[in-house]
CSV table of C-alpha atoms in Angstrom, one decimal:
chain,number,residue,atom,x,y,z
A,19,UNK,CA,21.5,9.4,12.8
A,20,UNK,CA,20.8,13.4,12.6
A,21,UNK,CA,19.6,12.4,9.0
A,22,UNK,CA,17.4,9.6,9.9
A,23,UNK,CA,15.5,11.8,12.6
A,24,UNK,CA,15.5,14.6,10.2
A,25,UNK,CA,13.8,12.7,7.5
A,26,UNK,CA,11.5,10.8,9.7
A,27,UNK,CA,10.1,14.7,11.1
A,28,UNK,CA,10.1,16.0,7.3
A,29,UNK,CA,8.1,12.5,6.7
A,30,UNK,CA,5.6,12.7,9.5
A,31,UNK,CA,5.1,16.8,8.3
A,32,UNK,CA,4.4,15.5,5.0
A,33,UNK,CA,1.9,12.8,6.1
A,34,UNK,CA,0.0,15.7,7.9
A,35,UNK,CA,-0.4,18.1,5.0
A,36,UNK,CA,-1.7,15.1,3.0
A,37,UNK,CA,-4.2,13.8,5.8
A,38,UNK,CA,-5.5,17.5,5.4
A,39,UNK,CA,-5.6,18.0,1.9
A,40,UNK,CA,-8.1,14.4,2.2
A,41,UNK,CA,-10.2,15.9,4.7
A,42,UNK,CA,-11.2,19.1,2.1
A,43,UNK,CA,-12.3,16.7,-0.5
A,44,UNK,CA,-15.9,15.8,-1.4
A,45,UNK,CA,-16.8,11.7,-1.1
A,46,UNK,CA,-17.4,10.9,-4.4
A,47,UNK,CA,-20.7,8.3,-5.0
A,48,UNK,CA,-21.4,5.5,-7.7
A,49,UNK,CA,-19.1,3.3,-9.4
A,50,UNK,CA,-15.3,3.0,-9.8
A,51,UNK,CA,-13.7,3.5,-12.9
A,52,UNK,CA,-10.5,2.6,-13.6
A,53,UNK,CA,-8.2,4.0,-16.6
A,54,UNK,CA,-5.5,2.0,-17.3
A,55,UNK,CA,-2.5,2.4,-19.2
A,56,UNK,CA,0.4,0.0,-20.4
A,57,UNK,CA,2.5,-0.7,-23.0
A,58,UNK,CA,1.4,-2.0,-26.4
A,59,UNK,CA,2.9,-5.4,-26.4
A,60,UNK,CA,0.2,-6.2,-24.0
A,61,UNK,CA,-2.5,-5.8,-26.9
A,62,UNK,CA,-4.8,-8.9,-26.5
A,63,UNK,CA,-3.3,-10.0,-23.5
A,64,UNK,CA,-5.8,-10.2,-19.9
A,65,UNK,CA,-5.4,-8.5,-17.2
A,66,UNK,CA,-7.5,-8.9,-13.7
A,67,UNK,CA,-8.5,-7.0,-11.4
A,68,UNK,CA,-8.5,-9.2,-8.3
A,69,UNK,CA,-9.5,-8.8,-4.3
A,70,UNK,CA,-6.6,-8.5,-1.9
A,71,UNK,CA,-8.6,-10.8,0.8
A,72,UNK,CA,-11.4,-12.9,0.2
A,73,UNK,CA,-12.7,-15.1,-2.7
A,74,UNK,CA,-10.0,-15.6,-5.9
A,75,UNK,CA,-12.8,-17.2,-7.9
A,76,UNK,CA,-14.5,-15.6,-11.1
A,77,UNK,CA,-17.5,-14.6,-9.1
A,78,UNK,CA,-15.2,-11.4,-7.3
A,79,UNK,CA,-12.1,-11.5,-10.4
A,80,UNK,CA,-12.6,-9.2,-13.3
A,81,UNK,CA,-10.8,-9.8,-16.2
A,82,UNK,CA,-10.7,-7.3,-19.7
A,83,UNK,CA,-8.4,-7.5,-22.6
A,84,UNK,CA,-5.4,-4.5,-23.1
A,85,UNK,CA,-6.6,-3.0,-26.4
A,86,UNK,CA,-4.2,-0.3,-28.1
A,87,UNK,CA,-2.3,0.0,-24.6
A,88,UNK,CA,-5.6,0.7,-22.7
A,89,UNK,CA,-7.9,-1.2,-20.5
A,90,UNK,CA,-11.1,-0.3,-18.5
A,91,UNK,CA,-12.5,-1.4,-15.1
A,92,UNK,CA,-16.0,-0.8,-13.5
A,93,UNK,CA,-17.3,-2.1,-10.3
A,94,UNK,CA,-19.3,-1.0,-7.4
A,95,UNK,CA,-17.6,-3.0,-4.8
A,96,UNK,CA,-15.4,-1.0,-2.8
A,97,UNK,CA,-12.6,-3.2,-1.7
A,98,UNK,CA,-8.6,-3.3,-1.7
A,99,UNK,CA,-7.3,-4.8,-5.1
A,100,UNK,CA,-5.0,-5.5,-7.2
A,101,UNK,CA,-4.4,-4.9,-10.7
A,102,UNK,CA,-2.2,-8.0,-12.4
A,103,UNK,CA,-1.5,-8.9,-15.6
A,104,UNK,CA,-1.8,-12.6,-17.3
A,105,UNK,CA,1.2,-14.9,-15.1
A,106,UNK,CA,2.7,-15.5,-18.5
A,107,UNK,CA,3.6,-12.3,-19.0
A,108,UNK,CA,3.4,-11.0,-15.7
A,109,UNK,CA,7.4,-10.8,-15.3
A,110,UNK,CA,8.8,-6.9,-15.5
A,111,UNK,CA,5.3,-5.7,-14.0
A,112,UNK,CA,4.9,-4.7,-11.1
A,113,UNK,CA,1.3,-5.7,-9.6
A,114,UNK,CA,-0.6,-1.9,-8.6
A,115,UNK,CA,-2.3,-2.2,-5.1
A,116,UNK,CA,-5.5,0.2,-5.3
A,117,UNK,CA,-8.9,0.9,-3.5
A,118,UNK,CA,-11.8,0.6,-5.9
A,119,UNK,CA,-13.3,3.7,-4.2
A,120,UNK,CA,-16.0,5.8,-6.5
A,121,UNK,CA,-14.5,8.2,-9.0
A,122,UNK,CA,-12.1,8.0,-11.8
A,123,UNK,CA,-8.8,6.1,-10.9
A,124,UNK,CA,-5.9,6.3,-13.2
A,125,UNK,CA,-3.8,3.8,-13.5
A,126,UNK,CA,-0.2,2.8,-15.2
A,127,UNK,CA,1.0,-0.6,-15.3
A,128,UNK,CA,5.0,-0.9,-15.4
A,129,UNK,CA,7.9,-1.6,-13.6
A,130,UNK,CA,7.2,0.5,-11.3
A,131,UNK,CA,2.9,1.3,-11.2
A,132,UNK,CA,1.1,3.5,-10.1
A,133,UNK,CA,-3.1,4.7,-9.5
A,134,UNK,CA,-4.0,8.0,-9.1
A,135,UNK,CA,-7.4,10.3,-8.8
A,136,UNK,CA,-9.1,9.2,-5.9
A,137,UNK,CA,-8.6,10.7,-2.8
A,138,UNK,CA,-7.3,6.9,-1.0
A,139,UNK,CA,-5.3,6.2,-4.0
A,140,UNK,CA,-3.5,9.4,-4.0
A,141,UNK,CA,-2.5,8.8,-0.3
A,142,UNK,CA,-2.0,5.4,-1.7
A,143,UNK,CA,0.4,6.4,-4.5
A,144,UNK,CA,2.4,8.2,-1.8
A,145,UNK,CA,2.9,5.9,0.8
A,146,UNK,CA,3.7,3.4,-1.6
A,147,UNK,CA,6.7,5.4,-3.0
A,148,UNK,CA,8.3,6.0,0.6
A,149,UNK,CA,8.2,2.4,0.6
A,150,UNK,CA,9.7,1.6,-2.1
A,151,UNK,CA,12.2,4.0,-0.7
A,152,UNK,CA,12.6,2.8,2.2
A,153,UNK,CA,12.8,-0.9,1.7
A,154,UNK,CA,15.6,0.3,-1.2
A,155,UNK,CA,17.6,2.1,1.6
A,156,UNK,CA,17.0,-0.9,4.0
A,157,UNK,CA,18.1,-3.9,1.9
A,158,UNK,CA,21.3,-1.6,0.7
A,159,UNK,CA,22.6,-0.9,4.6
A,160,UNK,CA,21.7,-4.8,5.7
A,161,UNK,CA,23.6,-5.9,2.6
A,162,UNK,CA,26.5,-3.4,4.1
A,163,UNK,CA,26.4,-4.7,7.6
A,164,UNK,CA,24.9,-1.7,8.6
A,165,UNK,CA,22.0,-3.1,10.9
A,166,UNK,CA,21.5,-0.4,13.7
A,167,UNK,CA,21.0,2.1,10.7
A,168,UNK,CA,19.3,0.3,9.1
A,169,UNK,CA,16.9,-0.8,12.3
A,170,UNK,CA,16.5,3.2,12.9
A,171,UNK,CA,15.3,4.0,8.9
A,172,UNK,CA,13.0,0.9,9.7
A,173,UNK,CA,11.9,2.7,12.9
A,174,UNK,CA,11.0,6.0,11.1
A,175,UNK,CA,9.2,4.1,8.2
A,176,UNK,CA,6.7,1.9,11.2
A,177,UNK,CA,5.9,5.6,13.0
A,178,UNK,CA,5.4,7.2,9.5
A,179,UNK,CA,2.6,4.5,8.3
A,180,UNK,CA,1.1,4.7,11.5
A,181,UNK,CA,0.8,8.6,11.5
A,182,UNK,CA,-0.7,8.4,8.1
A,183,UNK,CA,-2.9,5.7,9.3
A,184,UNK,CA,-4.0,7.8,12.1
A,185,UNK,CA,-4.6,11.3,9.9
A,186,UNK,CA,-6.1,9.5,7.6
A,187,UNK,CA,-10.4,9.5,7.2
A,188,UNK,CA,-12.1,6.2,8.1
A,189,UNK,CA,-11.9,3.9,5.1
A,190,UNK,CA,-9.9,0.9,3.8
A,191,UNK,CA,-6.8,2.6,3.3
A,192,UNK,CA,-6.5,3.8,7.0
A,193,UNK,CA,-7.6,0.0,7.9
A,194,UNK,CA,-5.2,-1.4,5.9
A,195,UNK,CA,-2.1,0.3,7.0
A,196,UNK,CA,-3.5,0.1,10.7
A,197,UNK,CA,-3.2,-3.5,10.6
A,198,UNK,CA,0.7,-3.5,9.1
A,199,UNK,CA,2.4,-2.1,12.4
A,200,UNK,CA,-0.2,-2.6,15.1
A,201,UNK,CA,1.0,-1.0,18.8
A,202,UNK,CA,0.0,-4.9,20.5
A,203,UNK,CA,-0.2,-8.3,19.9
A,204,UNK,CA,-1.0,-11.6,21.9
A,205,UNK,CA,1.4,-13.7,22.9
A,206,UNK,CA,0.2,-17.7,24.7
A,207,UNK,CA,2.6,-18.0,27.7
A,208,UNK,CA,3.8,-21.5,28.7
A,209,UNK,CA,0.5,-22.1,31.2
A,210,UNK,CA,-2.0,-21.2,28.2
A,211,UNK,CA,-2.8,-17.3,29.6
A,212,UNK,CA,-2.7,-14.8,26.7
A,213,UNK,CA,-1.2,-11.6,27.6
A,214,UNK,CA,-0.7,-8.4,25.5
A,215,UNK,CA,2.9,-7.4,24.1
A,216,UNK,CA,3.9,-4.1,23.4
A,217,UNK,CA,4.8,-4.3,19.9
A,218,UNK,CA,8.1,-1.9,19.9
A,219,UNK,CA,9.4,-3.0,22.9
A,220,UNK,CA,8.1,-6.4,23.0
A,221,UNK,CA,7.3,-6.3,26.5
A,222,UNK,CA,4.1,-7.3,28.4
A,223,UNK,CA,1.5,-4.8,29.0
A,224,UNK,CA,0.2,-4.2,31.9
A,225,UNK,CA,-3.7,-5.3,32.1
């Protein structure tokens, strides 16, 4: 348990120095580019670029040919995306969640992927790696038995996304991981009333 609290302060630390390192760089303007690498027996194959929410249609999906294990995105739409490649060939990749925010994005598709160069991606690229992490650790102790371990990692991981959601600066990042472990919810009681739970201890708030 030491462990867990230990990593959960040495986490929380971390998300801090990050949050800071944000604030001191400059908001870049104009398009997003995206530089994308992966391997060559994609050559000719599609991959999209594709809205997390919203329309899937061809009017808000871009699509280019990989050519010589490279492939290039432009768009002036900020929005929360993802990267995929073809469905027939899609197995082994790992789909990249990025934020189409001005400046130069790098980007690797693989097993594991990864996007790079912006200041939300960055942040991004690091959250998503104590994820993966995490839901490593968590699926290992539930497979074990372990489930008031495991419930504590899971514990550390919800306050950890909320901290970074909180240091972050306003954008879609720090909306996005807002919404994943809110504080409240509604809840319809029998008689049709709506009251507000507290989302850790799943208690009624007060009002």
């Amino acid at each position: 348990m030491r462990k867990i609290l230990l990593a959960g302060i040495m986490a929380l630390t971390a998300v801090t120095i990050i949050s800071c390192r944000q604030n001191k760089q400059q908001t870049a303007t104009g398009p997003c580019h995206i530089h994308g690498t992966i391997s060559e027996q994609y050559n000719d194959k599609r991959i999209f670029l594709v809205p997390l929410t919203g329309p899937k249609t061809s009017a808000y999906v871009d699509s280019v040919e990989v050519k010589d294990g490279t492939f290039e995105f432009e768009t002036d739409t900020v929005m929360m995306a993802q990267i995929l490649m073809d469905y027939h060939y899609r197995l082994g990749l790992q789909p990249l969640l990025v934020v189409t925010e001005p400046g130069d994005v790098k980007v690797s598709i693989d097993s594991i992927s990864h996007a790079t160069g912006t200041p939300q991606n960055d942040s991004l690229e690091i959250w998503k790696s104590v994820t993966e992490e995490h839901n490593a650790k968590l699926a290992l102790l539930r497979q074990q038995g372990r489930t008031r371990e495991a419930d504590s990692i899971h514990i550390v991981y919800k306050l950890y996304t909320r901290k970074m959601a909180k240091n972050l600066n306003e954008g879609l990042l720090k909306d996005f991981l807002s919404r994943l472990f809110p504080h409240t919810y509604k809840k319809v009681m029998p008689d049709g009333s709506t009251v507000t739970i507290d989302a850790d201890t799943h208690e009624q708030v007060p009002e």
